[in-house]
Amino acid sequence: MDFPEELKYTEEHEWVQVEGDLVIVGITDFAQDALGDVVFVELPEVGAEVTAGKAFGVVESVKAVSDIYAPVSGTIEEINEELPDAPEVINTSPYGDGWMIKIRLSDPGELDGLMDAAAYQAHIAEEH
Amino acid sequence: MTDGLKQTPLNAAHKALGARMVPFGGWEMPVQYAGVIEEHLAVRERAGLFDVSHMGEIEVRGANALALVQMLTTNDAAKLADGQIQYSALCYPDGGVVDDVTLYRSSATHFLFCVNASNTDKDFAWMQQVHAGSGLQGVTLVNRSAEYGQLALQGPKSAAILARLTTTPLESIRYYHFGRGEVAGVPALISRTGYTGEDGFELYVPAAEAGELWTRLLDAGAGDGLQPIGLGARDTLRLEKGYALYGHELSPQISPLEAGLGWIVKFEKGDFIGRDALLAQKAAGVPRRLVGLVMEERGIPREGYPVFAGERQVGTVTSGTMSPSLKTGIALALVESPRAVLDSELLIGIRDRKLRARIVKPPFVKK
């Protein structure tokens, strides 16, 4: 399984890529594997406010429904418009074409609470 | 997660194949190997092999075997010939369902029930209770579940694959019939049945030899694209065909008439347990009916989601999924009978939205 060093991670298995005061968010390779075939994604509207630790959307596999949690607080700047028509790219490219949303940070200090790749892998090992 | 769970004879084989194991009805079972969608399509297009050793097998023997079977079941077992199989139901006196079963007739004095895994102990206790209360002499009930392993080979290539491992003439075993013969040297009851809507076989073999048969079948079918299939695809395959699953479309609170299984309730056969209640329900009209729903908007219906007509809730989803064949959401739902109108539109409550769905007559996926 792949956990890029340049990303930050949450305990709920989202990844975060920081680009200035914007962050890109998706779910990790571990999360997509655990879900199985992703067949549906529900994302918020551009301009919506999200709060760190609160659900911002839903991802569904054939068998299960899972919430996706905002790693940081802020405003939705952009969503991946391709996902509703091709949710399977979350399985094939969780860190690339499977990205979900871009958030404009309201509190950059929240980034300090996220894990690096090594800490996230330790978290997975401990949880499972 | 595996604490206290029963394991089939193939448990180690599943893990060696990289299956994801989950608890199901008290058993540790494979939910998927390569992935639910890939496995589903493999069965529709080629062939798949399922471990269904968790299913229960209960034998009824003796001069009064048929009389006891007729008392226990809703369908008419007197219509069965030797080597024939019947889908049937066991009901409580109030018409609620104990279990749905397949019934195998070996002879007039020898029947075998195949029952749902999680209901095996309950069914056996119920059959013993009914037997005791019946006063019928000359009939014995034996729970043979632990003695059998069961593999299901399903899909259009099933017969070609199975023919490589047996001299039994498979063309002589018609749908819902069975024969006996050796498969890969293993003595088997070869049943032309399944839960996928495809041609296929269910093979009942001695538990100790199930592992050998599993391996030989996978090898024999490798060139045809035969794959091991988990419970995930088993559920999507049966749902696309509109087949009921106990605990969802059938339960002690749901009668076979409500579940659309009137075709296995034969009032004219004479008395059976639940007959009076079901006859009264039929005369009064069933309060709810099971319908098929196809989503007209993007969304996946799930068990327990409410079904609305306008603002008013008129039913509940009993099973729902994304159909891998149709690539759209499908569901079975129990709705108030006046709302069970073919081609009409209902709304399914999915989180905070109500999405449009159309009532169709299952199967959702035709041949």
Short mmCIF file of N, CA and C in Angstrom, two decimals, chain B residues 178-311:
data_model
loop_
_atom_site.label_atom_id
_atom_site.label_comp_id
_atom_site.label_asym_id
_atom_site.label_seq_id
_atom_site.Cartn_x
_atom_site.Cartn_y
_atom_site.Cartn_z
N PHE B 178 -31.87 -33.27 -9.12
CA PHE B 178 -30.53 -33.65 -8.67
C PHE B 178 -30.24 -35.10 -9.02
N GLY B 179 -28.94 -35.39 -9.03
CA GLY B 179 -28.49 -36.76 -9.21
C GLY B 179 -27.34 -37.02 -8.26
N ARG B 180 -26.85 -38.25 -8.28
CA ARG B 180 -25.69 -38.57 -7.45
C ARG B 180 -24.59 -39.13 -8.33
N GLY B 181 -23.37 -38.78 -8.00
CA GLY B 181 -22.24 -39.27 -8.78
C GLY B 181 -20.95 -38.77 -8.17
N GLU B 182 -19.84 -39.19 -8.75
CA GLU B 182 -18.55 -38.71 -8.26
C GLU B 182 -18.13 -37.49 -9.05
N VAL B 183 -17.63 -36.48 -8.33
CA VAL B 183 -17.03 -35.31 -8.97
C VAL B 183 -15.60 -35.24 -8.46
N ALA B 184 -14.63 -35.32 -9.36
CA ALA B 184 -13.21 -35.35 -8.99
C ALA B 184 -12.96 -36.45 -7.95
N GLY B 185 -13.65 -37.57 -8.11
CA GLY B 185 -13.46 -38.70 -7.19
C GLY B 185 -14.18 -38.57 -5.87
N VAL B 186 -14.90 -37.47 -5.68
CA VAL B 186 -15.61 -37.22 -4.43
C VAL B 186 -17.09 -37.56 -4.62
N PRO B 187 -17.67 -38.39 -3.75
CA PRO B 187 -19.10 -38.70 -3.89
C PRO B 187 -19.94 -37.45 -3.63
N ALA B 188 -20.84 -37.13 -4.57
CA ALA B 188 -21.56 -35.86 -4.47
C ALA B 188 -23.04 -36.02 -4.82
N LEU B 189 -23.85 -35.19 -4.15
CA LEU B 189 -25.21 -34.95 -4.60
C LEU B 189 -25.10 -33.73 -5.51
N ILE B 190 -25.47 -33.93 -6.78
CA ILE B 190 -25.29 -32.88 -7.79
C ILE B 190 -26.66 -32.26 -8.08
N SER B 191 -26.83 -31.04 -7.64
CA SER B 191 -28.13 -30.37 -7.68
C SER B 191 -28.09 -29.22 -8.68
N ARG B 192 -29.04 -29.21 -9.62
CA ARG B 192 -29.03 -28.12 -10.61
C ARG B 192 -29.87 -26.96 -10.07
N THR B 193 -29.28 -26.23 -9.16
CA THR B 193 -29.96 -25.13 -8.46
C THR B 193 -28.94 -24.04 -8.20
N GLY B 194 -29.40 -22.95 -7.64
CA GLY B 194 -28.48 -21.88 -7.26
C GLY B 194 -29.24 -20.63 -6.84
N TYR B 195 -28.45 -19.59 -6.58
CA TYR B 195 -29.02 -18.36 -5.99
C TYR B 195 -28.54 -17.16 -6.79
N THR B 196 -28.22 -17.41 -8.07
CA THR B 196 -27.65 -16.35 -8.89
C THR B 196 -28.51 -16.03 -10.11
N GLY B 197 -29.46 -16.93 -10.45
CA GLY B 197 -30.25 -16.75 -11.66
C GLY B 197 -29.55 -17.26 -12.90
N GLU B 198 -28.34 -17.80 -12.74
CA GLU B 198 -27.62 -18.39 -13.87
C GLU B 198 -27.75 -19.91 -13.81
N ASP B 199 -27.41 -20.57 -14.92
CA ASP B 199 -27.30 -22.03 -14.87
C ASP B 199 -26.22 -22.37 -13.86
N GLY B 200 -26.34 -23.52 -13.23
CA GLY B 200 -25.30 -23.89 -12.29
C GLY B 200 -25.70 -25.05 -11.41
N PHE B 201 -24.79 -25.40 -10.52
CA PHE B 201 -24.95 -26.59 -9.69
C PHE B 201 -24.60 -26.28 -8.24
N GLU B 202 -25.27 -26.98 -7.34
CA GLU B 202 -24.86 -26.98 -5.95
C GLU B 202 -24.45 -28.42 -5.62
N LEU B 203 -23.24 -28.57 -5.13
CA LEU B 203 -22.64 -29.90 -4.90
C LEU B 203 -22.55 -30.16 -3.41
N TYR B 204 -23.26 -31.20 -2.96
CA TYR B 204 -23.23 -31.58 -1.55
C TYR B 204 -22.26 -32.74 -1.41
N VAL B 205 -21.22 -32.55 -0.61
CA VAL B 205 -20.17 -33.57 -0.49
C VAL B 205 -19.80 -33.76 0.98
N PRO B 206 -19.11 -34.88 1.30
CA PRO B 206 -18.65 -35.04 2.68
C PRO B 206 -17.74 -33.87 3.07
N ALA B 207 -17.94 -33.32 4.25
CA ALA B 207 -17.22 -32.12 4.67
C ALA B 207 -15.71 -32.28 4.51
N ALA B 208 -15.20 -33.46 4.83
CA ALA B 208 -13.75 -33.67 4.80
C ALA B 208 -13.19 -33.60 3.38
N GLU B 209 -14.06 -33.75 2.38
CA GLU B 209 -13.58 -33.77 0.99
C GLU B 209 -13.90 -32.49 0.22
N ALA B 210 -14.49 -31.53 0.93
CA ALA B 210 -14.86 -30.27 0.26
C ALA B 210 -13.63 -29.52 -0.24
N GLY B 211 -12.54 -29.57 0.53
CA GLY B 211 -11.32 -28.85 0.15
C GLY B 211 -10.73 -29.38 -1.14
N GLU B 212 -10.72 -30.69 -1.27
CA GLU B 212 -10.20 -31.33 -2.49
C GLU B 212 -11.05 -30.93 -3.70
N LEU B 213 -12.36 -30.96 -3.52
CA LEU B 213 -13.26 -30.62 -4.63
C LEU B 213 -13.10 -29.15 -5.02
N TRP B 214 -12.97 -28.27 -4.04
CA TRP B 214 -12.79 -26.82 -4.27
C TRP B 214 -11.57 -26.60 -5.18
N THR B 215 -10.46 -27.22 -4.81
CA THR B 215 -9.21 -27.02 -5.55
C THR B 215 -9.33 -27.58 -6.96
N ARG B 216 -9.91 -28.78 -7.07
CA ARG B 216 -10.03 -29.40 -8.39
C ARG B 216 -10.95 -28.60 -9.31
N LEU B 217 -12.02 -28.07 -8.76
CA LEU B 217 -12.95 -27.26 -9.58
C LEU B 217 -12.27 -25.98 -10.06
N LEU B 218 -11.57 -25.29 -9.15
CA LEU B 218 -10.89 -24.05 -9.56
C LEU B 218 -9.87 -24.33 -10.66
N ASP B 219 -9.15 -25.45 -10.53
CA ASP B 219 -8.17 -25.82 -11.57
C ASP B 219 -8.87 -26.13 -12.88
N ALA B 220 -9.95 -26.91 -12.80
CA ALA B 220 -10.65 -27.34 -14.02
C ALA B 220 -11.26 -26.16 -14.76
N GLY B 221 -11.63 -25.10 -14.03
CA GLY B 221 -12.30 -23.97 -14.66
C GLY B 221 -11.40 -22.78 -14.94
N ALA B 222 -10.12 -22.90 -14.58
CA ALA B 222 -9.22 -21.74 -14.70
C ALA B 222 -9.21 -21.19 -16.13
N GLY B 223 -9.17 -22.09 -17.11
CA GLY B 223 -9.12 -21.67 -18.51
C GLY B 223 -10.39 -20.98 -18.98
N ASP B 224 -11.48 -21.21 -18.27
CA ASP B 224 -12.75 -20.57 -18.61
C ASP B 224 -12.99 -19.30 -17.80
N GLY B 225 -12.02 -18.92 -16.98
CA GLY B 225 -12.19 -17.71 -16.18
C GLY B 225 -13.00 -17.93 -14.92
N LEU B 226 -13.06 -19.19 -14.44
CA LEU B 226 -13.75 -19.47 -13.17
C LEU B 226 -13.02 -18.78 -12.03
N GLN B 227 -13.77 -18.10 -11.16
CA GLN B 227 -13.20 -17.39 -10.01
C GLN B 227 -13.92 -17.79 -8.74
N PRO B 228 -13.24 -17.72 -7.59
CA PRO B 228 -13.95 -17.86 -6.32
C PRO B 228 -14.77 -16.60 -6.06
N ILE B 229 -15.99 -16.80 -5.51
CA ILE B 229 -16.93 -15.68 -5.32
C ILE B 229 -17.33 -15.59 -3.85
N GLY B 230 -17.32 -14.38 -3.32
CA GLY B 230 -17.67 -14.17 -1.92
C GLY B 230 -19.14 -13.83 -1.71
N LEU B 231 -19.47 -13.63 -0.44
CA LEU B 231 -20.86 -13.33 -0.09
C LEU B 231 -21.33 -11.98 -0.63
N GLY B 232 -20.39 -11.06 -0.86
CA GLY B 232 -20.77 -9.75 -1.40
C GLY B 232 -21.46 -9.90 -2.75
N ALA B 233 -20.81 -10.62 -3.66
CA ALA B 233 -21.40 -10.83 -4.98
C ALA B 233 -22.59 -11.79 -4.91
N ARG B 234 -22.57 -12.72 -3.97
CA ARG B 234 -23.73 -13.62 -3.82
C ARG B 234 -24.98 -12.78 -3.56
N ASP B 235 -24.83 -11.72 -2.76
CA ASP B 235 -25.97 -10.87 -2.45
C ASP B 235 -26.40 -10.02 -3.64
N THR B 236 -25.45 -9.43 -4.37
CA THR B 236 -25.85 -8.59 -5.52
C THR B 236 -26.43 -9.45 -6.64
N LEU B 237 -25.90 -10.68 -6.80
CA LEU B 237 -26.42 -11.57 -7.84
C LEU B 237 -27.87 -11.97 -7.55
N ARG B 238 -28.15 -12.30 -6.29
CA ARG B 238 -29.52 -12.73 -5.95
C ARG B 238 -30.48 -11.54 -6.01
N LEU B 239 -29.99 -10.37 -5.62
CA LEU B 239 -30.87 -9.20 -5.61
C LEU B 239 -31.24 -8.78 -7.03
N GLU B 240 -30.30 -8.85 -7.97
CA GLU B 240 -30.63 -8.53 -9.37
C GLU B 240 -31.73 -9.45 -9.90
N LYS B 241 -31.84 -10.66 -9.34
CA LYS B 241 -32.88 -11.60 -9.78
C LYS B 241 -34.14 -11.51 -8.92
N GLY B 242 -34.11 -10.65 -7.90
CA GLY B 242 -35.29 -10.46 -7.06
C GLY B 242 -35.54 -11.60 -6.09
N TYR B 243 -34.51 -12.42 -5.80
CA TYR B 243 -34.69 -13.53 -4.87
C TYR B 243 -34.72 -13.01 -3.43
N ALA B 244 -35.63 -13.56 -2.63
CA ALA B 244 -35.74 -13.18 -1.23
C ALA B 244 -34.55 -13.72 -0.44
N LEU B 245 -34.14 -12.96 0.58
CA LEU B 245 -33.13 -13.41 1.53
C LEU B 245 -33.74 -13.36 2.92
N TYR B 246 -33.69 -14.52 3.60
CA TYR B 246 -34.27 -14.57 4.94
C TYR B 246 -33.62 -13.51 5.84
N GLY B 247 -34.46 -12.88 6.67
CA GLY B 247 -33.98 -11.80 7.54
C GLY B 247 -34.12 -10.44 6.88
N HIS B 248 -34.44 -10.43 5.60
CA HIS B 248 -34.63 -9.19 4.84
C HIS B 248 -36.05 -9.17 4.25
N GLU B 249 -36.28 -10.03 3.25
CA GLU B 249 -37.61 -10.08 2.63
C GLU B 249 -38.52 -11.08 3.33
N LEU B 250 -37.97 -11.95 4.12
CA LEU B 250 -38.76 -12.96 4.85
C LEU B 250 -38.34 -12.95 6.31
N SER B 251 -39.31 -13.10 7.21
CA SER B 251 -39.01 -13.13 8.64
C SER B 251 -40.27 -13.59 9.36
N PRO B 252 -40.19 -13.79 10.68
CA PRO B 252 -41.42 -14.14 11.43
C PRO B 252 -42.49 -13.05 11.31
N GLN B 253 -42.08 -11.82 10.95
CA GLN B 253 -43.03 -10.71 10.83
C GLN B 253 -43.51 -10.49 9.40
N ILE B 254 -42.98 -11.26 8.45
CA ILE B 254 -43.37 -11.09 7.04
C ILE B 254 -43.88 -12.43 6.52
N SER B 255 -45.09 -12.43 5.98
CA SER B 255 -45.65 -13.69 5.48
C SER B 255 -45.17 -13.94 4.05
N PRO B 256 -45.20 -15.19 3.61
CA PRO B 256 -44.79 -15.48 2.22
C PRO B 256 -45.71 -14.78 1.21
N LEU B 257 -46.97 -14.53 1.57
CA LEU B 257 -47.87 -13.84 0.64
C LEU B 257 -47.42 -12.39 0.46
N GLU B 258 -47.02 -11.75 1.56
CA GLU B 258 -46.54 -10.37 1.46
C GLU B 258 -45.25 -10.30 0.63
N ALA B 259 -44.42 -11.34 0.77
CA ALA B 259 -43.12 -11.37 0.09
C ALA B 259 -43.23 -11.78 -1.37
N GLY B 260 -44.47 -11.93 -1.88
CA GLY B 260 -44.64 -12.29 -3.29
C GLY B 260 -44.38 -13.77 -3.55
N LEU B 261 -44.44 -14.58 -2.50
CA LEU B 261 -44.19 -16.02 -2.66
C LEU B 261 -45.49 -16.82 -2.59
N GLY B 262 -46.58 -16.23 -3.03
CA GLY B 262 -47.85 -16.95 -3.10
C GLY B 262 -47.75 -18.22 -3.92
N TRP B 263 -46.81 -18.24 -4.87
CA TRP B 263 -46.66 -19.41 -5.75
C TRP B 263 -46.10 -20.62 -5.01
N ILE B 264 -45.56 -20.44 -3.79
CA ILE B 264 -45.13 -21.61 -3.03
C ILE B 264 -46.07 -21.88 -1.85
N VAL B 265 -47.24 -21.24 -1.85
CA VAL B 265 -48.24 -21.51 -0.80
C VAL B 265 -49.43 -22.22 -1.46
N LYS B 266 -49.53 -23.52 -1.20
CA LYS B 266 -50.54 -24.34 -1.90
C LYS B 266 -51.65 -24.73 -0.93
N PHE B 267 -52.68 -23.87 -0.86
CA PHE B 267 -53.79 -24.11 0.07
C PHE B 267 -54.52 -25.42 -0.23
N GLU B 268 -54.55 -25.77 -1.52
CA GLU B 268 -55.33 -26.95 -1.94
C GLU B 268 -54.69 -28.27 -1.53
N LYS B 269 -53.45 -28.23 -1.01
CA LYS B 269 -52.78 -29.49 -0.68
C LYS B 269 -53.32 -30.11 0.60
N GLY B 270 -54.06 -29.34 1.37
CA GLY B 270 -54.54 -29.84 2.66
C GLY B 270 -53.89 -29.03 3.78
N ASP B 271 -54.00 -29.53 5.00
CA ASP B 271 -53.56 -28.73 6.14
C ASP B 271 -52.03 -28.63 6.21
N PHE B 272 -51.58 -27.48 6.65
CA PHE B 272 -50.16 -27.28 6.98
C PHE B 272 -50.09 -26.15 7.99
N ILE B 273 -48.95 -26.03 8.66
CA ILE B 273 -48.84 -25.01 9.71
C ILE B 273 -48.80 -23.62 9.09
N GLY B 274 -49.72 -22.77 9.53
CA GLY B 274 -49.82 -21.42 8.99
C GLY B 274 -50.94 -21.27 7.97
N ARG B 275 -51.56 -22.39 7.59
CA ARG B 275 -52.56 -22.35 6.51
C ARG B 275 -53.73 -21.43 6.84
N ASP B 276 -54.29 -21.57 8.05
CA ASP B 276 -55.47 -20.76 8.41
C ASP B 276 -55.15 -19.27 8.37
N ALA B 277 -54.00 -18.91 8.96
CA ALA B 277 -53.62 -17.50 9.00
C ALA B 277 -53.38 -16.95 7.60
N LEU B 278 -52.73 -17.74 6.76
CA LEU B 278 -52.42 -17.29 5.41
C LEU B 278 -53.69 -17.20 4.56
N LEU B 279 -54.60 -18.16 4.78
CA LEU B 279 -55.88 -18.13 4.06
C LEU B 279 -56.67 -16.88 4.44
N ALA B 280 -56.66 -16.55 5.73
CA ALA B 280 -57.35 -15.34 6.19
C ALA B 280 -56.70 -14.09 5.61
N GLN B 281 -55.36 -14.10 5.57
CA GLN B 281 -54.65 -12.94 5.02
C GLN B 281 -54.96 -12.78 3.53
N LYS B 282 -55.02 -13.91 2.84
CA LYS B 282 -55.34 -13.85 1.41
C LYS B 282 -56.75 -13.31 1.18
N ALA B 283 -57.68 -13.78 2.00
CA ALA B 283 -59.07 -13.34 1.85
C ALA B 283 -59.22 -11.85 2.15
N ALA B 284 -58.52 -11.37 3.18
CA ALA B 284 -58.63 -9.96 3.57
C ALA B 284 -57.80 -9.06 2.66
N GLY B 285 -56.83 -9.66 1.97
CA GLY B 285 -55.89 -8.87 1.17
C GLY B 285 -54.67 -8.56 2.01
N VAL B 286 -53.47 -8.79 1.46
CA VAL B 286 -52.26 -8.55 2.25
C VAL B 286 -52.09 -7.06 2.50
N PRO B 287 -51.71 -6.67 3.72
CA PRO B 287 -51.54 -5.24 4.01
C PRO B 287 -50.34 -4.62 3.30
N ARG B 288 -49.30 -5.43 3.08
CA ARG B 288 -48.07 -4.92 2.44
C ARG B 288 -47.69 -5.88 1.32
N ARG B 289 -46.97 -5.35 0.37
CA ARG B 289 -46.47 -6.20 -0.71
C ARG B 289 -45.02 -5.86 -0.99
N LEU B 290 -44.26 -6.88 -1.37
CA LEU B 290 -42.87 -6.66 -1.77
C LEU B 290 -42.84 -6.18 -3.22
N VAL B 291 -42.12 -5.10 -3.46
CA VAL B 291 -41.99 -4.59 -4.83
C VAL B 291 -40.51 -4.42 -5.18
N GLY B 292 -40.24 -4.40 -6.47
CA GLY B 292 -38.92 -4.04 -6.96
C GLY B 292 -38.89 -2.56 -7.27
N LEU B 293 -37.80 -1.89 -6.94
CA LEU B 293 -37.65 -0.46 -7.22
C LEU B 293 -36.34 -0.22 -7.96
N VAL B 294 -36.40 0.57 -9.03
CA VAL B 294 -35.19 0.97 -9.75
C VAL B 294 -35.04 2.48 -9.60
N MET B 295 -33.87 2.91 -9.19
CA MET B 295 -33.65 4.35 -8.99
C MET B 295 -33.72 5.09 -10.32
N GLU B 296 -34.39 6.23 -10.28
CA GLU B 296 -34.42 7.10 -11.45
C GLU B 296 -33.49 8.29 -11.26
N GLU B 297 -32.95 8.44 -10.05
CA GLU B 297 -31.94 9.46 -9.80
C GLU B 297 -30.72 8.75 -9.22
N ARG B 298 -29.58 9.44 -9.21
CA ARG B 298 -28.36 8.80 -8.73
C ARG B 298 -28.40 8.65 -7.21
N GLY B 299 -28.29 7.46 -6.75
CA GLY B 299 -28.32 7.18 -5.33
C GLY B 299 -28.48 5.69 -5.14
N ILE B 300 -28.04 5.20 -3.98
CA ILE B 300 -28.11 3.75 -3.72
C ILE B 300 -29.04 3.48 -2.55
N PRO B 301 -30.15 2.79 -2.81
CA PRO B 301 -31.06 2.43 -1.73
C PRO B 301 -30.42 1.35 -0.86
N ARG B 302 -30.68 1.42 0.45
CA ARG B 302 -30.12 0.44 1.39
C ARG B 302 -31.22 -0.06 2.31
N GLU B 303 -30.98 -1.25 2.89
CA GLU B 303 -31.93 -1.83 3.83
C GLU B 303 -32.27 -0.82 4.92
N GLY B 304 -33.56 -0.69 5.20
CA GLY B 304 -34.02 0.18 6.28
C GLY B 304 -34.37 1.59 5.84
N TYR B 305 -34.00 1.99 4.62
CA TYR B 305 -34.33 3.33 4.14
C TYR B 305 -35.86 3.43 3.97
N PRO B 306 -36.45 4.57 4.35
CA PRO B 306 -37.90 4.73 4.20
C PRO B 306 -38.32 4.95 2.74
N VAL B 307 -39.52 4.48 2.42
CA VAL B 307 -40.10 4.69 1.09
C VAL B 307 -41.31 5.61 1.25
N PHE B 308 -41.37 6.66 0.43
CA PHE B 308 -42.43 7.66 0.56
C PHE B 308 -43.30 7.72 -0.69
N ALA B 309 -44.59 8.10 -0.47
CA ALA B 309 -45.45 8.59 -1.54
C ALA B 309 -45.72 10.04 -1.14
N GLY B 310 -45.09 10.97 -1.83
CA GLY B 310 -45.15 12.36 -1.39
C GLY B 310 -44.45 12.51 -0.06
N GLU B 311 -45.18 13.06 0.94
CA GLU B 311 -44.57 13.30 2.24
C GLU B 311 -44.73 12.10 3.17
#
